[in-house]
Amino acid sequence: MEDVLKMLETYALSYGINIVLAFLILWIGTWVARIVTKSVTKLMTLKEFDPTLVKFLASLLKTGLYAFVIIAAIDKAGIQSTSIVAVLGAAGLAVGFALQGSLSNFAAGVMLIIFKPIKVGDFIEAAGVMGVVKEVGIFVTKLATGDNKIIFVPNSQMSGGII
């Protein structure tokens, strides 16, 4: 009986330390992720990046950092993280294929925001419609036509066609 208690004490001590360290990694990691995200957001704002792009990139960075911290904490707790990373990778690939059209619009939206071939207030003809640009978003560009109709044009059509 004493051997069993001694073995339980040894395992509890080693796993207990790992669990405490995992929570410490989680706590410090989320704190660092918030600071890095705020710093990068301030830097992009000072460099006069488009506000839509700043918000999107900041949320993407924050999500990536949180995922990294959670996986590191899980690994320190003694759970094999390689299978978790493999499942997340496969899920990301499946989601990428499922959202192929949306991701195309997203990539085109980022290109429109960065290179600014059009800006709010421009009168343009693109993708077979004419109108004044009201908003260049991540996925769609919002146009106001001459007869006061609002039209949403997918960004992939905007960047892939003649403007």
mmCIF file of C-alpha atoms in Angstrom:
data_model
loop_
_atom_site.group_PDB
_atom_site.id
_atom_site.type_symbol
_atom_site.label_atom_id
_atom_site.label_comp_id
_atom_site.label_asym_id
_atom_site.label_seq_id
_atom_site.Cartn_x
_atom_site.Cartn_y
_atom_site.Cartn_z
ATOM 1 C CA MET A 1 0.000 0.000 0.000
ATOM 2 C CA GLU A 2 2.878 2.338 0.787
ATOM 3 C CA ASP A 3 4.330 1.714 -2.657
ATOM 4 C CA VAL A 4 1.068 2.758 -4.294
ATOM 5 C CA LEU A 5 0.878 5.933 -2.201
ATOM 6 C CA LYS A 6 4.501 6.770 -2.990
ATOM 7 C CA MET A 7 3.838 6.234 -6.708
ATOM 8 C CA LEU A 8 0.708 8.432 -6.561
ATOM 9 C CA GLU A 9 2.670 11.132 -4.763
ATOM 10 C CA THR A 10 5.394 11.054 -7.428
ATOM 11 C CA TYR A 11 2.879 11.276 -10.290
ATOM 12 C CA ALA A 12 0.828 13.980 -8.577
ATOM 13 C CA LEU A 13 3.941 16.055 -7.974
ATOM 14 C CA SER A 14 5.255 15.776 -11.547
ATOM 15 C CA TYR A 15 1.871 16.268 -13.239
ATOM 16 C CA GLY A 16 0.851 18.962 -10.762
ATOM 17 C CA ILE A 17 3.932 21.013 -11.605
ATOM 18 C CA ASN A 18 3.245 20.583 -15.326
ATOM 19 C CA ILE A 19 -0.370 21.678 -14.923
ATOM 20 C CA VAL A 20 0.647 24.738 -12.913
ATOM 21 C CA LEU A 21 3.250 25.591 -15.559
ATOM 22 C CA ALA A 22 0.608 25.124 -18.293
ATOM 23 C CA PHE A 23 -1.695 27.613 -16.580
ATOM 24 C CA LEU A 24 1.243 29.984 -16.158
ATOM 25 C CA ILE A 25 2.031 29.703 -19.888
ATOM 26 C CA LEU A 26 -1.623 30.342 -20.671
ATOM 27 C CA TRP A 27 -1.822 33.401 -18.410
ATOM 28 C CA ILE A 28 1.460 35.008 -19.505
ATOM 29 C CA GLY A 29 0.915 34.050 -23.140
ATOM 30 C CA THR A 30 -2.499 35.693 -23.379
ATOM 31 C CA TRP A 31 -1.107 38.804 -21.684
ATOM 32 C CA VAL A 32 1.777 38.968 -24.199
ATOM 33 C CA ALA A 33 -0.624 38.312 -27.100
ATOM 34 C CA ARG A 34 -2.780 41.277 -26.049
ATOM 35 C CA ILE A 35 0.259 43.566 -25.755
ATOM 36 C CA VAL A 36 1.663 42.482 -29.138
ATOM 37 C CA THR A 37 -1.728 42.917 -30.816
ATOM 38 C CA LYS A 38 -2.181 46.414 -29.344
ATOM 39 C CA SER A 39 1.358 47.399 -30.353
ATOM 40 C CA VAL A 40 0.956 46.179 -33.917
ATOM 41 C CA THR A 41 -2.439 47.910 -34.159
ATOM 42 C CA LYS A 42 -0.929 51.204 -32.988
ATOM 43 C CA LEU A 43 1.977 50.829 -35.416
ATOM 44 C CA MET A 44 -0.322 50.142 -38.375
ATOM 45 C CA THR A 45 -2.534 53.077 -37.374
ATOM 46 C CA LEU A 46 0.516 55.383 -37.167
ATOM 47 C CA LYS A 47 1.641 54.169 -40.597
ATOM 48 C CA GLU A 48 -1.861 55.143 -41.846
ATOM 49 C CA PHE A 49 -3.022 51.707 -42.918
ATOM 50 C CA ASP A 50 -6.671 51.452 -43.903
ATOM 51 C CA PRO A 51 -8.793 51.052 -40.727
ATOM 52 C CA THR A 52 -10.612 48.021 -42.146
ATOM 53 C CA LEU A 53 -7.316 46.287 -42.858
ATOM 54 C CA VAL A 54 -5.915 47.238 -39.435
ATOM 55 C CA LYS A 55 -8.893 45.727 -37.626
ATOM 56 C CA PHE A 56 -8.823 42.549 -39.699
ATOM 57 C CA LEU A 57 -5.055 41.990 -39.419
ATOM 58 C CA ALA A 58 -5.153 42.689 -35.676
ATOM 59 C CA SER A 59 -7.882 40.087 -35.121
ATOM 60 C CA LEU A 60 -5.999 37.605 -37.312
ATOM 61 C CA LEU A 61 -2.781 38.183 -35.335
ATOM 62 C CA LYS A 62 -4.597 37.889 -32.001
ATOM 63 C CA THR A 63 -6.283 34.634 -33.026
ATOM 64 C CA GLY A 64 -2.988 33.163 -34.243
ATOM 65 C CA LEU A 65 -1.139 34.128 -31.074
ATOM 66 C CA TYR A 66 -3.905 32.735 -28.864
ATOM 67 C CA ALA A 67 -3.865 29.455 -30.806
ATOM 68 C CA PHE A 68 -0.080 29.235 -30.361
ATOM 69 C CA VAL A 69 -0.346 29.911 -26.606
ATOM 70 C CA ILE A 70 -3.132 27.359 -26.121
ATOM 71 C CA ILE A 71 -1.208 24.666 -28.001
ATOM 72 C CA ALA A 72 1.936 25.426 -25.955
ATOM 73 C CA ALA A 73 -0.039 25.175 -22.698
ATOM 74 C CA ILE A 74 -1.670 21.907 -23.756
ATOM 75 C CA ASP A 75 1.732 20.499 -24.678
ATOM 76 C CA LYS A 76 3.199 21.524 -21.313
ATOM 77 C CA ALA A 77 0.262 19.891 -19.503
ATOM 78 C CA GLY A 78 1.377 16.584 -20.979
ATOM 79 C CA ILE A 79 -1.221 16.169 -23.715
ATOM 80 C CA GLN A 80 0.213 15.284 -27.111
ATOM 81 C CA SER A 81 -0.305 18.391 -29.244
ATOM 82 C CA THR A 82 0.869 16.921 -32.548
ATOM 83 C CA SER A 83 -2.482 15.252 -33.161
ATOM 84 C CA ILE A 84 -4.321 18.487 -32.259
ATOM 85 C CA VAL A 85 -2.168 20.457 -34.702
ATOM 86 C CA ALA A 86 -2.758 17.835 -37.419
ATOM 87 C CA VAL A 87 -6.537 17.989 -36.900
ATOM 88 C CA LEU A 88 -6.480 21.809 -36.963
ATOM 89 C CA GLY A 89 -4.434 21.729 -40.168
ATOM 90 C CA ALA A 90 -6.831 19.303 -41.846
ATOM 91 C CA ALA A 91 -9.813 21.357 -40.688
ATOM 92 C CA GLY A 92 -8.177 24.524 -42.026
ATOM 93 C CA LEU A 93 -7.627 22.865 -45.390
ATOM 94 C CA ALA A 94 -11.251 21.684 -45.543
ATOM 95 C CA VAL A 95 -12.536 25.138 -44.590
ATOM 96 C CA GLY A 96 -10.226 26.698 -47.192
ATOM 97 C CA PHE A 97 -11.677 24.523 -49.938
ATOM 98 C CA ALA A 98 -15.238 25.166 -48.758
ATOM 99 C CA LEU A 99 -14.712 28.928 -48.675
ATOM 100 C CA GLN A 100 -12.666 29.186 -51.856
ATOM 101 C CA GLY A 101 -14.888 31.895 -53.387
ATOM 102 C CA SER A 102 -15.001 33.907 -50.167
ATOM 103 C CA LEU A 103 -11.247 33.649 -49.753
ATOM 104 C CA SER A 104 -10.849 34.892 -53.314
ATOM 105 C CA ASN A 105 -13.027 37.897 -52.471
ATOM 106 C CA PHE A 106 -11.046 38.432 -49.280
ATOM 107 C CA ALA A 107 -7.677 38.372 -51.069
ATOM 108 C CA ALA A 108 -8.991 40.770 -53.697
ATOM 109 C CA GLY A 109 -10.368 43.045 -50.959
ATOM 110 C CA VAL A 110 -7.015 43.177 -49.214
ATOM 111 C CA MET A 111 -5.355 44.046 -52.538
ATOM 112 C CA LEU A 112 -7.926 46.807 -53.201
ATOM 113 C CA ILE A 113 -7.395 48.239 -49.720
ATOM 114 C CA ILE A 114 -3.592 48.130 -49.924
ATOM 115 C CA PHE A 115 -3.066 49.372 -53.493
ATOM 116 C CA LYS A 116 -6.101 51.702 -53.547
ATOM 117 C CA PRO A 117 -6.962 51.737 -57.259
ATOM 118 C CA ILE A 118 -10.339 53.088 -56.121
ATOM 119 C CA LYS A 119 -11.326 55.098 -53.078
ATOM 120 C CA VAL A 120 -14.520 56.241 -51.415
ATOM 121 C CA GLY A 121 -16.222 58.947 -53.497
ATOM 122 C CA ASP A 122 -14.855 57.811 -56.895
ATOM 123 C CA PHE A 123 -17.377 57.330 -59.705
ATOM 124 C CA ILE A 124 -16.452 54.041 -61.385
ATOM 125 C CA GLU A 125 -17.700 51.457 -63.817
ATOM 126 C CA ALA A 126 -16.697 47.948 -62.857
ATOM 127 C CA ALA A 127 -18.157 44.449 -63.163
ATOM 128 C CA GLY A 128 -20.885 45.797 -65.467
ATOM 129 C CA VAL A 129 -22.231 48.430 -63.041
ATOM 130 C CA MET A 130 -21.612 52.140 -62.563
ATOM 131 C CA GLY A 131 -21.760 54.075 -59.347
ATOM 132 C CA VAL A 132 -20.050 56.064 -56.636
ATOM 133 C CA VAL A 133 -17.863 54.034 -54.264
ATOM 134 C CA LYS A 134 -19.364 54.180 -50.770
ATOM 135 C CA GLU A 135 -17.187 51.591 -49.080
ATOM 136 C CA VAL A 136 -14.352 49.216 -49.948
ATOM 137 C CA GLY A 137 -14.767 46.278 -47.592
ATOM 138 C CA ILE A 138 -12.868 43.078 -47.044
ATOM 139 C CA PHE A 139 -15.259 40.963 -49.157
ATOM 140 C CA VAL A 140 -17.369 43.404 -51.192
ATOM 141 C CA THR A 141 -17.299 46.954 -52.519
ATOM 142 C CA LYS A 142 -20.437 49.007 -51.954
ATOM 143 C CA LEU A 143 -21.541 51.276 -54.846
ATOM 144 C CA ALA A 144 -24.369 53.805 -55.012
ATOM 145 C CA THR A 145 -25.919 54.041 -58.480
ATOM 146 C CA GLY A 146 -27.378 57.160 -60.064
ATOM 147 C CA ASP A 147 -30.915 56.067 -59.177
ATOM 148 C CA ASN A 148 -30.059 55.747 -55.426
ATOM 149 C CA LYS A 149 -29.648 51.985 -55.363
ATOM 150 C CA ILE A 150 -26.897 50.349 -53.344
ATOM 151 C CA ILE A 151 -25.032 47.572 -55.124
ATOM 152 C CA PHE A 152 -22.559 45.191 -53.519
ATOM 153 C CA VAL A 153 -19.908 44.021 -55.984
ATOM 154 C CA PRO A 154 -17.690 41.076 -54.960
ATOM 155 C CA ASN A 155 -14.078 42.202 -54.711
ATOM 156 C CA SER A 156 -12.852 39.358 -56.911
ATOM 157 C CA GLN A 157 -14.915 40.851 -59.776
ATOM 158 C CA MET A 158 -13.547 44.314 -58.991
ATOM 159 C CA SER A 159 -9.903 43.272 -59.047
ATOM 160 C CA GLY A 160 -10.251 40.721 -61.830
ATOM 161 C CA GLY A 161 -12.009 43.050 -64.272
ATOM 162 C CA ILE A 162 -11.601 46.462 -65.837
ATOM 163 C CA ILE A 163 -12.323 49.383 -63.547
#
